[in-house]
Amino acid sequence: MPSKTEQVTKSISMVAVKDLVPHPKNPRTAPSKAHAAELLRSIQAKGIRVPLIVCRHPTLKDRFEVLAGHRRLAAAKAAKLKTVPIIVEVLDDKEALEFMVAENVEREDLHPLEKAAGYQALLDTGWDLDSIASRFGKTPALIARRIQLMRLIALSLHYTTQREKRKKGCRIFHL
């Protein structure tokens, strides 16, 4: 962390939209159509005013993974922009994941299941409940409940789809 007297300057670059890919572990899913349409209109009228935060793609040369600004990237594509402003962060996979979760977890429009997915991703990379709770100012019990909710929904979906598959299989034999 820089001292109070140390100046930190991050440069803003313009990069081709085609060279940006959404980070696969972004806890945020698709925004509502109303928010997406509103953002698209804003970008069409004024362009992108806040740079996207990216890191270099781990395997694709000259490509970047978006850490913050996924909705802006989607709107830029819809608006057929050729380039967008970016700030490049140098982060390893764990730091990038923490950055994305931190960037999104306090948003009002983030669904509790999306928050849970972010917390689960941190658990999957070696974090424990107490560390996650401390980092994000939550209680370990809240983090555990969110993750449990996500797991229960996934389990319910699994059993529902299995039951539907069995029903379809039985129908084939009762023709």
PDB file of N, CA, C and O in Angstrom, residues 11-62:
ATOM      1  N   SER A  11      -2.240   4.496 -15.631  1.00  0.00           N
ATOM      2  CA  SER A  11      -2.519   5.095 -16.928  1.00  0.00           C
ATOM      3  C   SER A  11      -3.738   4.457 -17.573  1.00  0.00           C
ATOM      4  O   SER A  11      -4.019   3.280 -17.392  1.00  0.00           O
ATOM      5  N   ILE A  12      -4.446   5.274 -18.294  1.00  0.00           N
ATOM      6  CA  ILE A  12      -5.626   4.830 -19.030  1.00  0.00           C
ATOM      7  C   ILE A  12      -5.208   4.629 -20.476  1.00  0.00           C
ATOM      8  O   ILE A  12      -4.568   5.496 -21.074  1.00  0.00           O
ATOM      9  N   SER A  13      -5.556   3.472 -21.000  1.00  0.00           N
ATOM     10  CA  SER A  13      -5.256   3.139 -22.388  1.00  0.00           C
ATOM     11  C   SER A  13      -6.561   2.876 -23.119  1.00  0.00           C
ATOM     12  O   SER A  13      -7.568   2.541 -22.506  1.00  0.00           O
ATOM     13  N   MET A  14      -6.507   3.009 -24.415  1.00  0.00           N
ATOM     14  CA  MET A  14      -7.650   2.622 -25.239  1.00  0.00           C
ATOM     15  C   MET A  14      -7.306   1.264 -25.853  1.00  0.00           C
ATOM     16  O   MET A  14      -6.186   1.057 -26.319  1.00  0.00           O
ATOM     17  N   VAL A  15      -8.272   0.361 -25.832  1.00  0.00           N
ATOM     18  CA  VAL A  15      -8.046  -0.973 -26.372  1.00  0.00           C
ATOM     19  C   VAL A  15      -9.252  -1.375 -27.213  1.00  0.00           C
ATOM     20  O   VAL A  15     -10.378  -0.924 -26.955  1.00  0.00           O
ATOM     21  N   ALA A  16      -9.001  -2.207 -28.194  1.00  0.00           N
ATOM     22  CA  ALA A  16     -10.084  -2.682 -29.057  1.00  0.00           C
ATOM     23  C   ALA A  16     -11.043  -3.553 -28.245  1.00  0.00           C
ATOM     24  O   ALA A  16     -10.610  -4.386 -27.448  1.00  0.00           O
ATOM     25  N   VAL A  17     -12.327  -3.353 -28.464  1.00  0.00           N
ATOM     26  CA  VAL A  17     -13.346  -4.129 -27.773  1.00  0.00           C
ATOM     27  C   VAL A  17     -13.131  -5.623 -28.017  1.00  0.00           C
ATOM     28  O   VAL A  17     -13.303  -6.445 -27.114  1.00  0.00           O
ATOM     29  N   LYS A  18     -12.688  -5.978 -29.205  1.00  0.00           N
ATOM     30  CA  LYS A  18     -12.485  -7.391 -29.547  1.00  0.00           C
ATOM     31  C   LYS A  18     -11.377  -8.045 -28.725  1.00  0.00           C
ATOM     32  O   LYS A  18     -11.305  -9.271 -28.645  1.00  0.00           O
ATOM     33  N   ASP A  19     -10.536  -7.229 -28.095  1.00  0.00           N
ATOM     34  CA  ASP A  19      -9.434  -7.768 -27.288  1.00  0.00           C
ATOM     35  C   ASP A  19      -9.804  -7.942 -25.819  1.00  0.00           C
ATOM     36  O   ASP A  19      -8.956  -8.276 -24.991  1.00  0.00           O
ATOM     37  N   LEU A  20     -11.060  -7.722 -25.483  1.00  0.00           N
ATOM     38  CA  LEU A  20     -11.530  -7.859 -24.103  1.00  0.00           C
ATOM     39  C   LEU A  20     -12.462  -9.051 -23.980  1.00  0.00           C
ATOM     40  O   LEU A  20     -13.332  -9.260 -24.827  1.00  0.00           O
ATOM     41  N   VAL A  21     -12.249  -9.828 -22.923  1.00  0.00           N
ATOM     42  CA  VAL A  21     -13.131 -10.958 -22.648  1.00  0.00           C
ATOM     43  C   VAL A  21     -13.604 -10.855 -21.199  1.00  0.00           C
ATOM     44  O   VAL A  21     -12.836 -10.446 -20.325  1.00  0.00           O
ATOM     45  N   PRO A  22     -14.853 -11.203 -20.942  1.00  0.00           N
ATOM     46  CA  PRO A  22     -15.323 -11.197 -19.556  1.00  0.00           C
ATOM     47  C   PRO A  22     -14.551 -12.230 -18.743  1.00  0.00           C
ATOM     48  O   PRO A  22     -14.223 -13.304 -19.249  1.00  0.00           O
ATOM     49  N   HIS A  23     -14.245 -11.899 -17.511  1.00  0.00           N
ATOM     50  CA  HIS A  23     -13.566 -12.863 -16.644  1.00  0.00           C
ATOM     51  C   HIS A  23     -14.561 -13.980 -16.336  1.00  0.00           C
ATOM     52  O   HIS A  23     -15.699 -13.711 -15.965  1.00  0.00           O
ATOM     53  N   PRO A  24     -14.150 -15.240 -16.476  1.00  0.00           N
ATOM     54  CA  PRO A  24     -15.096 -16.338 -16.288  1.00  0.00           C
ATOM     55  C   PRO A  24     -15.612 -16.487 -14.855  1.00  0.00           C
ATOM     56  O   PRO A  24     -16.663 -17.085 -14.639  1.00  0.00           O
ATOM     57  N   LYS A  25     -14.920 -15.927 -13.877  1.00  0.00           N
ATOM     58  CA  LYS A  25     -15.354 -16.075 -12.489  1.00  0.00           C
ATOM     59  C   LYS A  25     -16.054 -14.831 -11.949  1.00  0.00           C
ATOM     60  O   LYS A  25     -16.222 -14.689 -10.744  1.00  0.00           O
ATOM     61  N   ASN A  26     -16.471 -13.952 -12.829  1.00  0.00           N
ATOM     62  CA  ASN A  26     -17.202 -12.773 -12.385  1.00  0.00           C
ATOM     63  C   ASN A  26     -18.489 -13.225 -11.694  1.00  0.00           C
ATOM     64  O   ASN A  26     -19.270 -13.968 -12.282  1.00  0.00           O
ATOM     65  N   PRO A  27     -18.711 -12.813 -10.452  1.00  0.00           N
ATOM     66  CA  PRO A  27     -19.916 -13.254  -9.753  1.00  0.00           C
ATOM     67  C   PRO A  27     -21.206 -12.665 -10.290  1.00  0.00           C
ATOM     68  O   PRO A  27     -22.285 -13.169 -10.025  1.00  0.00           O
ATOM     69  N   ARG A  28     -21.094 -11.632 -11.078  1.00  0.00           N
ATOM     70  CA  ARG A  28     -22.276 -10.960 -11.609  1.00  0.00           C
ATOM     71  C   ARG A  28     -22.770 -11.642 -12.868  1.00  0.00           C
ATOM     72  O   ARG A  28     -21.998 -11.946 -13.757  1.00  0.00           O
ATOM     73  N   THR A  29     -24.055 -11.849 -12.937  1.00  0.00           N
ATOM     74  CA  THR A  29     -24.634 -12.405 -14.159  1.00  0.00           C
ATOM     75  C   THR A  29     -25.229 -11.256 -14.970  1.00  0.00           C
ATOM     76  O   THR A  29     -24.950 -10.103 -14.695  1.00  0.00           O
ATOM     77  N   ALA A  30     -26.054 -11.573 -15.918  1.00  0.00           N
ATOM     78  CA  ALA A  30     -26.606 -10.554 -16.808  1.00  0.00           C
ATOM     79  C   ALA A  30     -27.434  -9.520 -16.048  1.00  0.00           C
ATOM     80  O   ALA A  30     -28.217  -9.867 -15.179  1.00  0.00           O
ATOM     81  N   PRO A  31     -27.264  -8.246 -16.385  1.00  0.00           N
ATOM     82  CA  PRO A  31     -28.072  -7.202 -15.745  1.00  0.00           C
ATOM     83  C   PRO A  31     -29.504  -7.245 -16.268  1.00  0.00           C
ATOM     84  O   PRO A  31     -29.784  -7.877 -17.280  1.00  0.00           O
ATOM     85  N   SER A  32     -30.384  -6.556 -15.586  1.00  0.00           N
ATOM     86  CA  SER A  32     -31.765  -6.488 -16.059  1.00  0.00           C
ATOM     87  C   SER A  32     -31.778  -5.778 -17.410  1.00  0.00           C
ATOM     88  O   SER A  32     -30.909  -4.960 -17.712  1.00  0.00           O
ATOM     89  N   LYS A  33     -32.782  -6.083 -18.199  1.00  0.00           N
ATOM     90  CA  LYS A  33     -32.895  -5.466 -19.519  1.00  0.00           C
ATOM     91  C   LYS A  33     -33.046  -3.950 -19.415  1.00  0.00           C
ATOM     92  O   LYS A  33     -32.513  -3.215 -20.234  1.00  0.00           O
ATOM     93  N   ALA A  34     -33.748  -3.490 -18.384  1.00  0.00           N
ATOM     94  CA  ALA A  34     -33.951  -2.051 -18.203  1.00  0.00           C
ATOM     95  C   ALA A  34     -32.613  -1.360 -17.922  1.00  0.00           C
ATOM     96  O   ALA A  34     -32.320  -0.316 -18.509  1.00  0.00           O
ATOM     97  N   HIS A  35     -31.803  -1.937 -17.015  1.00  0.00           N
ATOM     98  CA  HIS A  35     -30.502  -1.340 -16.714  1.00  0.00           C
ATOM     99  C   HIS A  35     -29.579  -1.391 -17.929  1.00  0.00           C
ATOM    100  O   HIS A  35     -28.856  -0.439 -18.208  1.00  0.00           O
ATOM    101  N   ALA A  36     -29.613  -2.511 -18.658  1.00  0.00           N
ATOM    102  CA  ALA A  36     -28.764  -2.653 -19.852  1.00  0.00           C
ATOM    103  C   ALA A  36     -29.147  -1.616 -20.907  1.00  0.00           C
ATOM    104  O   ALA A  36     -28.273  -0.995 -21.514  1.00  0.00           O
ATOM    105  N   ALA A  37     -30.431  -1.411 -21.106  1.00  0.00           N
ATOM    106  CA  ALA A  37     -30.904  -0.435 -22.098  1.00  0.00           C
ATOM    107  C   ALA A  37     -30.520   0.984 -21.685  1.00  0.00           C
ATOM    108  O   ALA A  37     -30.095   1.793 -22.518  1.00  0.00           O
ATOM    109  N   GLU A  38     -30.648   1.276 -20.405  1.00  0.00           N
ATOM    110  CA  GLU A  38     -30.285   2.601 -19.897  1.00  0.00           C
ATOM    111  C   GLU A  38     -28.787   2.865 -20.079  1.00  0.00           C
ATOM    112  O   GLU A  38     -28.380   3.936 -20.522  1.00  0.00           O
ATOM    113  N   LEU A  39     -27.963   1.877 -19.760  1.00  0.00           N
ATOM    114  CA  LEU A  39     -26.521   2.024 -19.921  1.00  0.00           C
ATOM    115  C   LEU A  39     -26.159   2.171 -21.400  1.00  0.00           C
ATOM    116  O   LEU A  39     -25.314   2.997 -21.757  1.00  0.00           O
ATOM    117  N   LEU A  40     -26.802   1.410 -22.257  1.00  0.00           N
ATOM    118  CA  LEU A  40     -26.551   1.514 -23.691  1.00  0.00           C
ATOM    119  C   LEU A  40     -26.856   2.919 -24.192  1.00  0.00           C
ATOM    120  O   LEU A  40     -26.047   3.515 -24.913  1.00  0.00           O
ATOM    121  N   ARG A  41     -27.997   3.471 -23.792  1.00  0.00           N
ATOM    122  CA  ARG A  41     -28.349   4.837 -24.220  1.00  0.00           C
ATOM    123  C   ARG A  41     -27.307   5.842 -23.734  1.00  0.00           C
ATOM    124  O   ARG A  41     -26.899   6.744 -24.467  1.00  0.00           O
ATOM    125  N   SER A  42     -26.867   5.687 -22.508  1.00  0.00           N
ATOM    126  CA  SER A  42     -25.860   6.591 -21.952  1.00  0.00           C
ATOM    127  C   SER A  42     -24.551   6.508 -22.722  1.00  0.00           C
ATOM    128  O   SER A  42     -23.944   7.534 -23.057  1.00  0.00           O
ATOM    129  N   ILE A  43     -24.124   5.302 -23.028  1.00  0.00           N
ATOM    130  CA  ILE A  43     -22.853   5.120 -23.757  1.00  0.00           C
ATOM    131  C   ILE A  43     -22.985   5.628 -25.182  1.00  0.00           C
ATOM    132  O   ILE A  43     -22.051   6.227 -25.716  1.00  0.00           O
ATOM    133  N   GLN A  44     -24.135   5.436 -25.799  1.00  0.00           N
ATOM    134  CA  GLN A  44     -24.336   5.959 -27.149  1.00  0.00           C
ATOM    135  C   GLN A  44     -24.280   7.482 -27.150  1.00  0.00           C
ATOM    136  O   GLN A  44     -23.761   8.095 -28.081  1.00  0.00           O
ATOM    137  N   ALA A  45     -24.794   8.089 -26.095  1.00  0.00           N
ATOM    138  CA  ALA A  45     -24.831   9.549 -26.016  1.00  0.00           C
ATOM    139  C   ALA A  45     -23.495  10.151 -25.592  1.00  0.00           C
ATOM    140  O   ALA A  45     -23.073  11.176 -26.132  1.00  0.00           O
ATOM    141  N   LYS A  46     -22.816   9.537 -24.630  1.00  0.00           N
ATOM    142  CA  LYS A  46     -21.632  10.162 -24.025  1.00  0.00           C
ATOM    143  C   LYS A  46     -20.363   9.336 -24.095  1.00  0.00           C
ATOM    144  O   LYS A  46     -19.305   9.809 -23.690  1.00  0.00           O
ATOM    145  N   GLY A  47     -20.473   8.096 -24.549  1.00  0.00           N
ATOM    146  CA  GLY A  47     -19.307   7.221 -24.553  1.00  0.00           C
ATOM    147  C   GLY A  47     -19.068   6.644 -23.168  1.00  0.00           C
ATOM    148  O   GLY A  47     -19.860   6.848 -22.250  1.00  0.00           O
ATOM    149  N   ILE A  48     -17.965   5.935 -23.021  1.00  0.00           N
ATOM    150  CA  ILE A  48     -17.618   5.343 -21.728  1.00  0.00           C
ATOM    151  C   ILE A  48     -16.720   6.324 -20.997  1.00  0.00           C
ATOM    152  O   ILE A  48     -15.642   6.655 -21.467  1.00  0.00           O
ATOM    153  N   ARG A  49     -17.180   6.783 -19.853  1.00  0.00           N
ATOM    154  CA  ARG A  49     -16.432   7.789 -19.098  1.00  0.00           C
ATOM    155  C   ARG A  49     -15.562   7.191 -18.013  1.00  0.00           C
ATOM    156  O   ARG A  49     -14.603   7.820 -17.580  1.00  0.00           O
ATOM    157  N   VAL A  50     -15.915   6.004 -17.537  1.00  0.00           N
ATOM    158  CA  VAL A  50     -15.142   5.345 -16.486  1.00  0.00           C
ATOM    159  C   VAL A  50     -14.450   4.141 -17.114  1.00  0.00           C
ATOM    160  O   VAL A  50     -15.111   3.252 -17.659  1.00  0.00           O
ATOM    161  N   PRO A  51     -13.123   4.096 -17.053  1.00  0.00           N
ATOM    162  CA  PRO A  51     -12.403   2.974 -17.687  1.00  0.00           C
ATOM    163  C   PRO A  51     -12.765   1.624 -17.066  1.00  0.00           C
ATOM    164  O   PRO A  51     -13.084   1.531 -15.883  1.00  0.00           O
ATOM    165  N   LEU A  52     -12.696   0.594 -17.881  1.00  0.00           N
ATOM    166  CA  LEU A  52     -12.850  -0.766 -17.398  1.00  0.00           C
ATOM    167  C   LEU A  52     -11.545  -1.161 -16.715  1.00  0.00           C
ATOM    168  O   LEU A  52     -10.471  -0.733 -17.140  1.00  0.00           O
ATOM    169  N   ILE A  53     -11.649  -1.963 -15.668  1.00  0.00           N
ATOM    170  CA  ILE A  53     -10.459  -2.463 -14.999  1.00  0.00           C
ATOM    171  C   ILE A  53     -10.221  -3.871 -15.528  1.00  0.00           C
ATOM    172  O   ILE A  53     -11.122  -4.719 -15.495  1.00  0.00           O
ATOM    173  N   VAL A  54      -9.019  -4.115 -16.024  1.00  0.00           N
ATOM    174  CA  VAL A  54      -8.702  -5.382 -16.658  1.00  0.00           C
ATOM    175  C   VAL A  54      -7.368  -5.920 -16.148  1.00  0.00           C
ATOM    176  O   VAL A  54      -6.587  -5.198 -15.524  1.00  0.00           O
ATOM    177  N   CYS A  55      -7.131  -7.190 -16.444  1.00  0.00           N
ATOM    178  CA  CYS A  55      -5.807  -7.774 -16.247  1.00  0.00           C
ATOM    179  C   CYS A  55      -5.480  -8.545 -17.527  1.00  0.00           C
ATOM    180  O   CYS A  55      -6.376  -8.858 -18.311  1.00  0.00           O
ATOM    181  N   ARG A  56      -4.213  -8.806 -17.724  1.00  0.00           N
ATOM    182  CA  ARG A  56      -3.818  -9.542 -18.927  1.00  0.00           C
ATOM    183  C   ARG A  56      -4.406 -10.948 -18.882  1.00  0.00           C
ATOM    184  O   ARG A  56      -4.464 -11.575 -17.847  1.00  0.00           O
ATOM    185  N   HIS A  57      -4.851 -11.418 -20.030  1.00  0.00           N
ATOM    186  CA  HIS A  57      -5.398 -12.765 -20.118  1.00  0.00           C
ATOM    187  C   HIS A  57      -4.261 -13.758 -19.894  1.00  0.00           C
ATOM    188  O   HIS A  57      -3.169 -13.571 -20.438  1.00  0.00           O
ATOM    189  N   PRO A  58      -4.488 -14.795 -19.099  1.00  0.00           N
ATOM    190  CA  PRO A  58      -3.389 -15.702 -18.770  1.00  0.00           C
ATOM    191  C   PRO A  58      -2.871 -16.538 -19.942  1.00  0.00           C
ATOM    192  O   PRO A  58      -1.711 -16.966 -19.928  1.00  0.00           O
ATOM    193  N   THR A  59      -3.688 -16.748 -20.964  1.00  0.00           N
ATOM    194  CA  THR A  59      -3.247 -17.602 -22.074  1.00  0.00           C
ATOM    195  C   THR A  59      -3.328 -16.951 -23.450  1.00  0.00           C
ATOM    196  O   THR A  59      -2.635 -17.388 -24.360  1.00  0.00           O
ATOM    197  N   LEU A  60      -4.152 -15.951 -23.617  1.00  0.00           N
ATOM    198  CA  LEU A  60      -4.319 -15.318 -24.928  1.00  0.00           C
ATOM    199  C   LEU A  60      -3.493 -14.035 -24.995  1.00  0.00           C
ATOM    200  O   LEU A  60      -3.787 -13.058 -24.308  1.00  0.00           O
ATOM    201  N   LYS A  61      -2.479 -14.058 -25.827  1.00  0.00           N
ATOM    202  CA  LYS A  61      -1.592 -12.898 -25.956  1.00  0.00           C
ATOM    203  C   LYS A  61      -2.369 -11.692 -26.476  1.00  0.00           C
ATOM    204  O   LYS A  61      -3.226 -11.813 -27.342  1.00  0.00           O
ATOM    205  N   ASP A  62      -2.062 -10.533 -25.949  1.00  0.00           N
ATOM    206  CA  ASP A  62      -2.687  -9.268 -26.345  1.00  0.00           C
ATOM    207  C   ASP A  62      -4.187  -9.211 -26.062  1.00  0.00           C
ATOM    208  O   ASP A  62      -4.903  -8.435 -26.684  1.00  0.00           O
TER     209      ASP A  62
END
